[in-house]
Coordinates of C-alpha atoms and ligand atoms in Angstrom, one line a residue:
X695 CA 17.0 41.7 -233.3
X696 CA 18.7 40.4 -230.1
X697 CA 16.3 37.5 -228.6
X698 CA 16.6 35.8 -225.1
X699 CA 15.4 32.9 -224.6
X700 CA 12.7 33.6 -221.6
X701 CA 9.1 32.5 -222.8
X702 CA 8.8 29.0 -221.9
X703 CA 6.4 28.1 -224.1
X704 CA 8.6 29.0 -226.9
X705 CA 11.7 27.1 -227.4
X706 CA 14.9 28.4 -229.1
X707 CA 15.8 26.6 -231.9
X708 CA 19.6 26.7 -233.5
X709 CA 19.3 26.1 -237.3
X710 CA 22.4 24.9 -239.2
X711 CA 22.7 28.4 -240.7
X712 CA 22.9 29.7 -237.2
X713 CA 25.3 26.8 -235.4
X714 CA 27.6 27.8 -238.1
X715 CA 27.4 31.9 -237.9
X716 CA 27.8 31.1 -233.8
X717 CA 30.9 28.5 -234.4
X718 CA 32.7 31.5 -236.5
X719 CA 31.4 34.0 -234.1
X720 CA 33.3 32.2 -230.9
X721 CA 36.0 31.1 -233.4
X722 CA 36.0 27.3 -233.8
X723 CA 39.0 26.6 -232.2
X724 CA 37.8 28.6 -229.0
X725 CA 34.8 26.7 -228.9
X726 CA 36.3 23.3 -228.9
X727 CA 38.5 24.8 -226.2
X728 CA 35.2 26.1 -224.3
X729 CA 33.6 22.5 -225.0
X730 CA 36.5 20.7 -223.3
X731 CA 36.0 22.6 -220.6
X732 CA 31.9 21.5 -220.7
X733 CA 32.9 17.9 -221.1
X734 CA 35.8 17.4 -218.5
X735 CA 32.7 19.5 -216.2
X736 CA 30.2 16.5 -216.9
X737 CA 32.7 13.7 -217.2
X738 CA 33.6 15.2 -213.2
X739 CA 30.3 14.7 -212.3
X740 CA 29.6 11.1 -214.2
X741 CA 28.2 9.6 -211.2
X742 CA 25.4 11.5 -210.7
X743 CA 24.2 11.2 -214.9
X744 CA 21.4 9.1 -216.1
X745 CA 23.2 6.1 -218.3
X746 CA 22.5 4.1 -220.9
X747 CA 23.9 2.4 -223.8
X748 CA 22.5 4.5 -227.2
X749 CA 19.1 2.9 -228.5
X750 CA 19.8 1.9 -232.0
X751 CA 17.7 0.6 -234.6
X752 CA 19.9 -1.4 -237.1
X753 CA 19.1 -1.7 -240.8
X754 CA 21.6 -3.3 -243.6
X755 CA 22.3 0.0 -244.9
X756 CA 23.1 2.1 -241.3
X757 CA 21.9 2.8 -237.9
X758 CA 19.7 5.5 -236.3
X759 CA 20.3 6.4 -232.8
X760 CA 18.6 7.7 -229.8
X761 CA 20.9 8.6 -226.8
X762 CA 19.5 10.2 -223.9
X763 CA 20.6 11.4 -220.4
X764 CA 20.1 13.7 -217.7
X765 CA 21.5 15.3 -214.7
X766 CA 18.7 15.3 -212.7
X767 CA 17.7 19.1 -213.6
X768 CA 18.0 19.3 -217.5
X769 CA 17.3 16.2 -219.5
X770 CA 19.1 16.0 -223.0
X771 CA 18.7 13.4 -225.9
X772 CA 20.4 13.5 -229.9
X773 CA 19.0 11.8 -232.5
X774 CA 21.7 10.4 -234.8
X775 CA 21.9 8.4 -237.9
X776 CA 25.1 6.8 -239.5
X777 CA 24.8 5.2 -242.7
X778 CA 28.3 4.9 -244.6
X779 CA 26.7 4.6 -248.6
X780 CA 25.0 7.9 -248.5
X781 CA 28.2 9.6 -249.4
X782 CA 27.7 7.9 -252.7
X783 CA 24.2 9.5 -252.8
X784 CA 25.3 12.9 -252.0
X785 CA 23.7 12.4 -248.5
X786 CA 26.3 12.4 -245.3
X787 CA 26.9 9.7 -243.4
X788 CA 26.0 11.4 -240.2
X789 CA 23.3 14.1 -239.5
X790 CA 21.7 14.9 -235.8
X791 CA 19.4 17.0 -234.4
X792 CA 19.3 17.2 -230.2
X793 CA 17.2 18.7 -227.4
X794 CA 17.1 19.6 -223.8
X795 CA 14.3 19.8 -221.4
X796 CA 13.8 21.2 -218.0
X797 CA 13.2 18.2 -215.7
X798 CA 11.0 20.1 -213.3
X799 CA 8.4 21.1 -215.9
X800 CA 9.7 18.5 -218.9
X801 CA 9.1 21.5 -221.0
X802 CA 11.8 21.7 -224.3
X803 CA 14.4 24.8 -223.6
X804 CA 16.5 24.3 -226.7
X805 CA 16.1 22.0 -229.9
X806 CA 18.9 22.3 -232.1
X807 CA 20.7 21.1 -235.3
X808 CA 23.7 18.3 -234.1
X809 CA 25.3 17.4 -237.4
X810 CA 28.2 20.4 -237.4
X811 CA 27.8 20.3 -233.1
X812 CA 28.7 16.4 -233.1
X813 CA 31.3 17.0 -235.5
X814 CA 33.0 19.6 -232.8
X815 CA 32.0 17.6 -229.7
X816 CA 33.4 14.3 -231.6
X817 CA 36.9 16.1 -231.9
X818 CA 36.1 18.0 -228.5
X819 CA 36.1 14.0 -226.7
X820 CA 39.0 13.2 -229.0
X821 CA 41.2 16.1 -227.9
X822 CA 40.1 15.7 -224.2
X823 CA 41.0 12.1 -224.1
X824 CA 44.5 12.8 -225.9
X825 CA 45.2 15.8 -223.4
X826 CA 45.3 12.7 -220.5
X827 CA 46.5 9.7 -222.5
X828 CA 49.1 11.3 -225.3
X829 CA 52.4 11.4 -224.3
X830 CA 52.7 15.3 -224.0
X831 CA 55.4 16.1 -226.7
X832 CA 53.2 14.9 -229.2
X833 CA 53.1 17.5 -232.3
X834 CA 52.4 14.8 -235.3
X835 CA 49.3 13.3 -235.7
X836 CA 48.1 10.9 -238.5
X837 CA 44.3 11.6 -239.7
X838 CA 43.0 8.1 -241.0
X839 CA 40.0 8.5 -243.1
X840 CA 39.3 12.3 -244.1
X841 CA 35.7 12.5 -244.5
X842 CA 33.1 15.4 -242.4
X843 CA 34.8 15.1 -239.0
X844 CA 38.5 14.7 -240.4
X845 CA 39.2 18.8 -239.9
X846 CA 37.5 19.0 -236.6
X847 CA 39.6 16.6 -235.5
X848 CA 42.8 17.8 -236.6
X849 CA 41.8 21.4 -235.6
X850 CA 41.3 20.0 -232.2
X851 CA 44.1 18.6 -231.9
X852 CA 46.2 21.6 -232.3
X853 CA 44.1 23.9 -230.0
X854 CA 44.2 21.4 -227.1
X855 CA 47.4 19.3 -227.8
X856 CA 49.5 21.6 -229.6
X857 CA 49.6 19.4 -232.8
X858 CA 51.5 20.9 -235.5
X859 CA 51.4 18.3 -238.1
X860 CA 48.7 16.3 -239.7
X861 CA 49.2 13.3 -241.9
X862 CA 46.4 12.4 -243.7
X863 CA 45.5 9.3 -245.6
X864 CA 42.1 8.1 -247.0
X865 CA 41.7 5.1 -249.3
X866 CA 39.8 8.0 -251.7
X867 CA 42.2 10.9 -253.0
X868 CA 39.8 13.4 -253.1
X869 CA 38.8 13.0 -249.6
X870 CA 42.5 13.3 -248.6
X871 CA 43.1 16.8 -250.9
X872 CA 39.7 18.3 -249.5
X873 CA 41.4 18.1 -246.1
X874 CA 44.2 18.9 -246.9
X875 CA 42.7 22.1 -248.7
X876 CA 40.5 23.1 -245.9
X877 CA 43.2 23.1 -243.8
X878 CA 46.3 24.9 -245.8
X879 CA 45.7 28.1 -243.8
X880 CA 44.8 26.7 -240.6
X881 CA 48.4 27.1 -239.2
X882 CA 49.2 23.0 -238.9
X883 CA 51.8 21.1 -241.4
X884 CA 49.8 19.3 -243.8
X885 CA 51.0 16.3 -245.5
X886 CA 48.6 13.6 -248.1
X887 CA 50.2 10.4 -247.5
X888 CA 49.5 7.5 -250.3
X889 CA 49.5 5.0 -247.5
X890 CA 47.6 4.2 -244.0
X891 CA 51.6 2.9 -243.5
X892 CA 52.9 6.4 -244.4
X893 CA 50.6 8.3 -242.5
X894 CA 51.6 7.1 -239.2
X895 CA 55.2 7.5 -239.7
X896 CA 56.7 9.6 -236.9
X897 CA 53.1 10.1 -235.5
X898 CA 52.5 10.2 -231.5
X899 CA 48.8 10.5 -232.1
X900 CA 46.8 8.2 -234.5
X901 CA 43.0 8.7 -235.0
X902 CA 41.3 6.6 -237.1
X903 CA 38.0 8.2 -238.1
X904 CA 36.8 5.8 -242.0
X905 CA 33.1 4.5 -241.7
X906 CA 32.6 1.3 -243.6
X907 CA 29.6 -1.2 -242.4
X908 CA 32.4 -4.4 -241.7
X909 CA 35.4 -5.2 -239.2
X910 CA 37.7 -3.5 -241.4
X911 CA 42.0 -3.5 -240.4
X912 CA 42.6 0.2 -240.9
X913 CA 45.7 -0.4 -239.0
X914 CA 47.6 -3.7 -238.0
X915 CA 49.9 -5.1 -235.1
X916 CA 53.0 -4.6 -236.9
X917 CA 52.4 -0.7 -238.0
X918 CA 51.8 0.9 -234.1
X919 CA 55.5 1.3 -232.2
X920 CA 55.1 1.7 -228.6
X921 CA 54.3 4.8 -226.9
X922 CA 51.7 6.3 -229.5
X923 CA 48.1 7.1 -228.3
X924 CA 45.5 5.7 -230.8
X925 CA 42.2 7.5 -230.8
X926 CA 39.7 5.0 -232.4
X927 CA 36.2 6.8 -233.7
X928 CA 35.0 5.3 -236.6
X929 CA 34.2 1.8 -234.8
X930 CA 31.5 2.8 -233.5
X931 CA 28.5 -0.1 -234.6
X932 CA 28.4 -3.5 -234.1
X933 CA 30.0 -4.4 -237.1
X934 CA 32.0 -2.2 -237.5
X935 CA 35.6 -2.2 -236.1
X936 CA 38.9 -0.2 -237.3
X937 CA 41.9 -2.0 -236.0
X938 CA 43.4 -5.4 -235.8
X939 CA 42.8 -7.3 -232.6
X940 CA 46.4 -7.6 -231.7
X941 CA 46.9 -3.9 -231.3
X942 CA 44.3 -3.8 -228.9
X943 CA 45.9 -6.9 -226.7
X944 CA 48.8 -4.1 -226.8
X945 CA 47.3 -1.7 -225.6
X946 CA 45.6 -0.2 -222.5
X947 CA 41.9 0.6 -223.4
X948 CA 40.2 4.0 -222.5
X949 CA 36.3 4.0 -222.9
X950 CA 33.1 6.0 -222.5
X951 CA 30.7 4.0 -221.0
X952 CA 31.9 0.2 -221.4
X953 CA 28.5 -1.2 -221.6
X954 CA 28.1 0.9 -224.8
X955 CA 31.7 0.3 -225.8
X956 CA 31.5 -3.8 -225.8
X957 CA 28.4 -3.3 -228.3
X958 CA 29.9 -0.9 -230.6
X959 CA 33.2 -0.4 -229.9
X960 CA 36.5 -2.5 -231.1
X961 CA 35.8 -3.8 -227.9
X962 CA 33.7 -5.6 -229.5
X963 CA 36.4 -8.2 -230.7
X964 CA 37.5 -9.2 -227.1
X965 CA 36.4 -11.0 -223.9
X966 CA 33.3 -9.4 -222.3
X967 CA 35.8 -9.0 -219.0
X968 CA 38.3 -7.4 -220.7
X969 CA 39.4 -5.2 -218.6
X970 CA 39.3 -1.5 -219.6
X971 CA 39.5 2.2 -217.8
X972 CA 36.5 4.5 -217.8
X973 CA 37.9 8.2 -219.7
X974 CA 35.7 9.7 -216.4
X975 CA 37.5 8.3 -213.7
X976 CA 40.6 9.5 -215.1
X977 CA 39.3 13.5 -215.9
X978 CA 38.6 13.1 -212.2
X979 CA 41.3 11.8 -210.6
X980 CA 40.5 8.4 -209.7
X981 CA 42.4 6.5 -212.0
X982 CA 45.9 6.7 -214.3
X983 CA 45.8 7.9 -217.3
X984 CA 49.4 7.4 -219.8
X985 CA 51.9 5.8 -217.1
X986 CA 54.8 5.5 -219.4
X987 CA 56.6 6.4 -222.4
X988 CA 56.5 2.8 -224.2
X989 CA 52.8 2.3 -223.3
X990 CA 50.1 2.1 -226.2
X991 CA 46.9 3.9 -225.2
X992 CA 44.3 3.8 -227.1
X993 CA 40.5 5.5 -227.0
X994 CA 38.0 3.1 -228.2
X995 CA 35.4 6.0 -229.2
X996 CA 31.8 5.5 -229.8
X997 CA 30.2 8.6 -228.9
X998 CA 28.3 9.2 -225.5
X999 CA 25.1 10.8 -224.4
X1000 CA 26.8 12.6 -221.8
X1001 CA 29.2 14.1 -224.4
X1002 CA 26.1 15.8 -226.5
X1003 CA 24.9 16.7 -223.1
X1004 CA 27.8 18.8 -222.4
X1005 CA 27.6 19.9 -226.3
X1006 CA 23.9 21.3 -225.7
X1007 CA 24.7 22.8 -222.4
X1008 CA 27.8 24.8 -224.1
X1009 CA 25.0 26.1 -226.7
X1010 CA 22.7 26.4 -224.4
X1011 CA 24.5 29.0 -222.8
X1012 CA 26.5 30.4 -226.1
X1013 CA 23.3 31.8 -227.8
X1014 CA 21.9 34.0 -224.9
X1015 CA 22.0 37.7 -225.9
X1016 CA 23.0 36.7 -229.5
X1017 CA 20.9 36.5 -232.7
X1018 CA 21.9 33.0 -233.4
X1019 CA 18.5 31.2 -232.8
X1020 CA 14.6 31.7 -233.4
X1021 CA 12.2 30.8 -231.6
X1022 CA 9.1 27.6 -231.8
X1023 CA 6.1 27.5 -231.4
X1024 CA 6.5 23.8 -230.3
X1025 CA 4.5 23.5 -227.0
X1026 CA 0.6 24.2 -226.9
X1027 CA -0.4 27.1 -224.4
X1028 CA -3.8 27.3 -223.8
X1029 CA -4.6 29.8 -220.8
X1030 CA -5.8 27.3 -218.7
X1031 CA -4.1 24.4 -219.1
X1032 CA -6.8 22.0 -219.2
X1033 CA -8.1 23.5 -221.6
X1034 CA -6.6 22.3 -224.9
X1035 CA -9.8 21.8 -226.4
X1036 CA -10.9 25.3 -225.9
X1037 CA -7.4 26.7 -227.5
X1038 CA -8.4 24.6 -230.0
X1039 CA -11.9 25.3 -231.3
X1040 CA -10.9 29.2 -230.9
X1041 CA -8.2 28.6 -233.7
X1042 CA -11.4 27.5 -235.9
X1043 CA -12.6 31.2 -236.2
Ligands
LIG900 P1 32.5 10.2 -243.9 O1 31.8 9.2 -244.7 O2 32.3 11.7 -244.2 O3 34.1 9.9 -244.0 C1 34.6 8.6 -243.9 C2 35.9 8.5 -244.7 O4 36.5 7.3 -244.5 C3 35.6 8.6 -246.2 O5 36.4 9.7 -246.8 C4 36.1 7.2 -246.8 O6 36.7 7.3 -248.1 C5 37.1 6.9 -245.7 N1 37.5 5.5 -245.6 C6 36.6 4.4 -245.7 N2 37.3 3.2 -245.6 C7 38.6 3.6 -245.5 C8 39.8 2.9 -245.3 N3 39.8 1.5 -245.3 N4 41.0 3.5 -245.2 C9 41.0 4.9 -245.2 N5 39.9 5.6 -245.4 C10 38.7 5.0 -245.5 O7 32.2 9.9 -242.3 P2 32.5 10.8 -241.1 O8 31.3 11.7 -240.8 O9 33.8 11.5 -241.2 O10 32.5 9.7 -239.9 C11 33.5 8.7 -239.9 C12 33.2 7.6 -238.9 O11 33.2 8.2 -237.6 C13 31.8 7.0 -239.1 O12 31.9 5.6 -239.0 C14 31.0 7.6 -238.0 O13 30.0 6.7 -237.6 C15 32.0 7.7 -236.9 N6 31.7 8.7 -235.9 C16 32.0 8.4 -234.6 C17 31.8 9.4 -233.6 C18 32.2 9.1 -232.2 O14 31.8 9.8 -231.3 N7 33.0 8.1 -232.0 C19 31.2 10.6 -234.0 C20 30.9 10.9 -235.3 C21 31.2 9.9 -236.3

């Protein structure tokens, strides 16, 4: 049965099942394409967003994350855990589930899984931000850490970038030949590497992507030659860093939304007036993105609000006419609407 999602009262709702019959339905590639073209919409329009770091409730063993926006008509939020042991448990390390409401009536108009959409919207942002700061004969990248958003990222890469050679290293082997599996049909080079060293030789684009609660040194001063672009996502806690201060005195600093970035970011290691270029103002215009061969770039990713906003406004749209979605009966309806009560002691008989 087609549905469409009309009846206010009942709110789509994208399972995992159906996220991942609607990614191979569009072709995942295609989407990420179509979901740049969502987030360089938003990231045009930044002004005019709701803002405001992620709220984040730390324990010793992760974090869980609520990050909300709006636009002034639809209102979006994901919730979002990251918790680096649970791969040891059989458990990822990051799951999500999102939402977004109508502003005029605050009523839900789509609730929907996030683990497999932050995993494309993650490598979506990536691909965006190498599109402006790469230099743009890059066709090697190194994949640093090869864990649930490893392929996204690579596959992103290639579709936006025209990457044709992944590298990829992990500290755990197995994690490095799943990847490299996944991928051995997906039309880019694959090479395991034994080293973080080896993986970045002859690399223009280096994304570090390992989740580990500490500052950890994925990468150090003396390994990153000029002119590479670094795209930095598994720093993304307060924490919980990937690279070695020096680089980022090297380098100039792209970010989402710095007030985010200094808590979370590998930001975190330097001067609170360290001066850095919002991603935004570049998408539209207003500031320089890669100026010159020799410079470093480097994308201190977190993960924004505005990036899931785009993600659920690309589904939003993607599932009309399709079969990829049920519906919820999440919002009480009685027939007058102060009457709650009355819906309620009819249910009785
Ligand atoms: P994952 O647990 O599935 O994979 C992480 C991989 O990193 C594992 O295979 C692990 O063996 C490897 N690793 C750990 N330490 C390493 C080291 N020193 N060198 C090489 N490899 C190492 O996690 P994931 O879902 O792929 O997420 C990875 C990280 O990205 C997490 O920290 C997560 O919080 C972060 N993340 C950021 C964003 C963003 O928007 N910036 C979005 C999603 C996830």
């Amino acid at each position: 049965m087609t549905l469409t999602p009309s009846d206010k009262a009942l709110v789509p709702f994208v399972s995992v099942d159906h996220m991942m019959q609607l990614a191979h339905h569009i072709g995942l590639e295609r989407m990420i394409v179509q979901m740049v073209d969502y987030l360089e919409q938003d990231f045009k329009r930044w002004a005019l967003f709701d803002k405001t770091p992620r709220v984040a409730s730390h324990s010793a063993e992760g974090v869980i994350e609520l990050m909300p926006t709006s636009d002034g008509e639809v209102y979006g939020f994901k919730y979002v855990n990251g918790h680096p042991k649970n791969t040891k448990e059989g458990l990822q390390t990051v799951t999500a589930f999102g939402l977004l409401a109508d502003v005029y009536t605050g009523y839900p108009v789509l609730l929907t899984e996030m683990t497999l959409l932050t995993a494309i919207r993650t490598a979506a942002t990536s691909a965006m931000a190498a599109k402006y700061l790469a230099p743009k004969s890059a066709k090697t990248m190194a994949m640093i850490g090869n864990g649930a958003q490893s392929e996204f990222q690579c596959l992103a890469m290639k579709a936006v970038c025209g990457i044709e050679e992944v590298r990829f290293y992990d500290i755990d082997k197995n994690a490095t030949a799943k990847a490299a599996r996944n991928l051995s049909s997906s039309g880019l080079r694959v090479v395991s590497c034994s080293s973080a060293q080896e993986a970045i030789e002859g690399a223009q684009i280096i994304t570090t992507c390992t989740a580990d609660k500490q500052y950890a040194t994925i990468l150090t001063d003396n390994m990153i030659g000029s002119g590479v672009h670094i795209n930095a996502i598994g720093g993304d806690c307060p924490g919980k860093t990937e690279l070695h201060k020096d680089i980022l005195l090297r380098s100039d600093i792209f970010v989402e939304f710095p007030p985010q970035t200094r808590i979370e970011g590998e930001l975190q290691q330097l001067a609170e007036d360290h001066p850095v270029t919002e991603l935004w103002q570049v998408i539209a215009g207003e500031a320089k993105g890669r100026v010159s061969g020799e410079q470093i770039t480097l994308f201190d990713s977190v993960g924004f609000a505005i990036e899931d906003f785009s993600a659920l406004r690309l589904v939003r749209e993607a599932i009309k006419g399709t079969e990829y979605f049920m519906t919820l009966d999440l919002l009480a309806d009685p027939d007058d609407p102060r009457d709650l009560f009355g819906m309620f002691t009819r249910a009785a008989s």
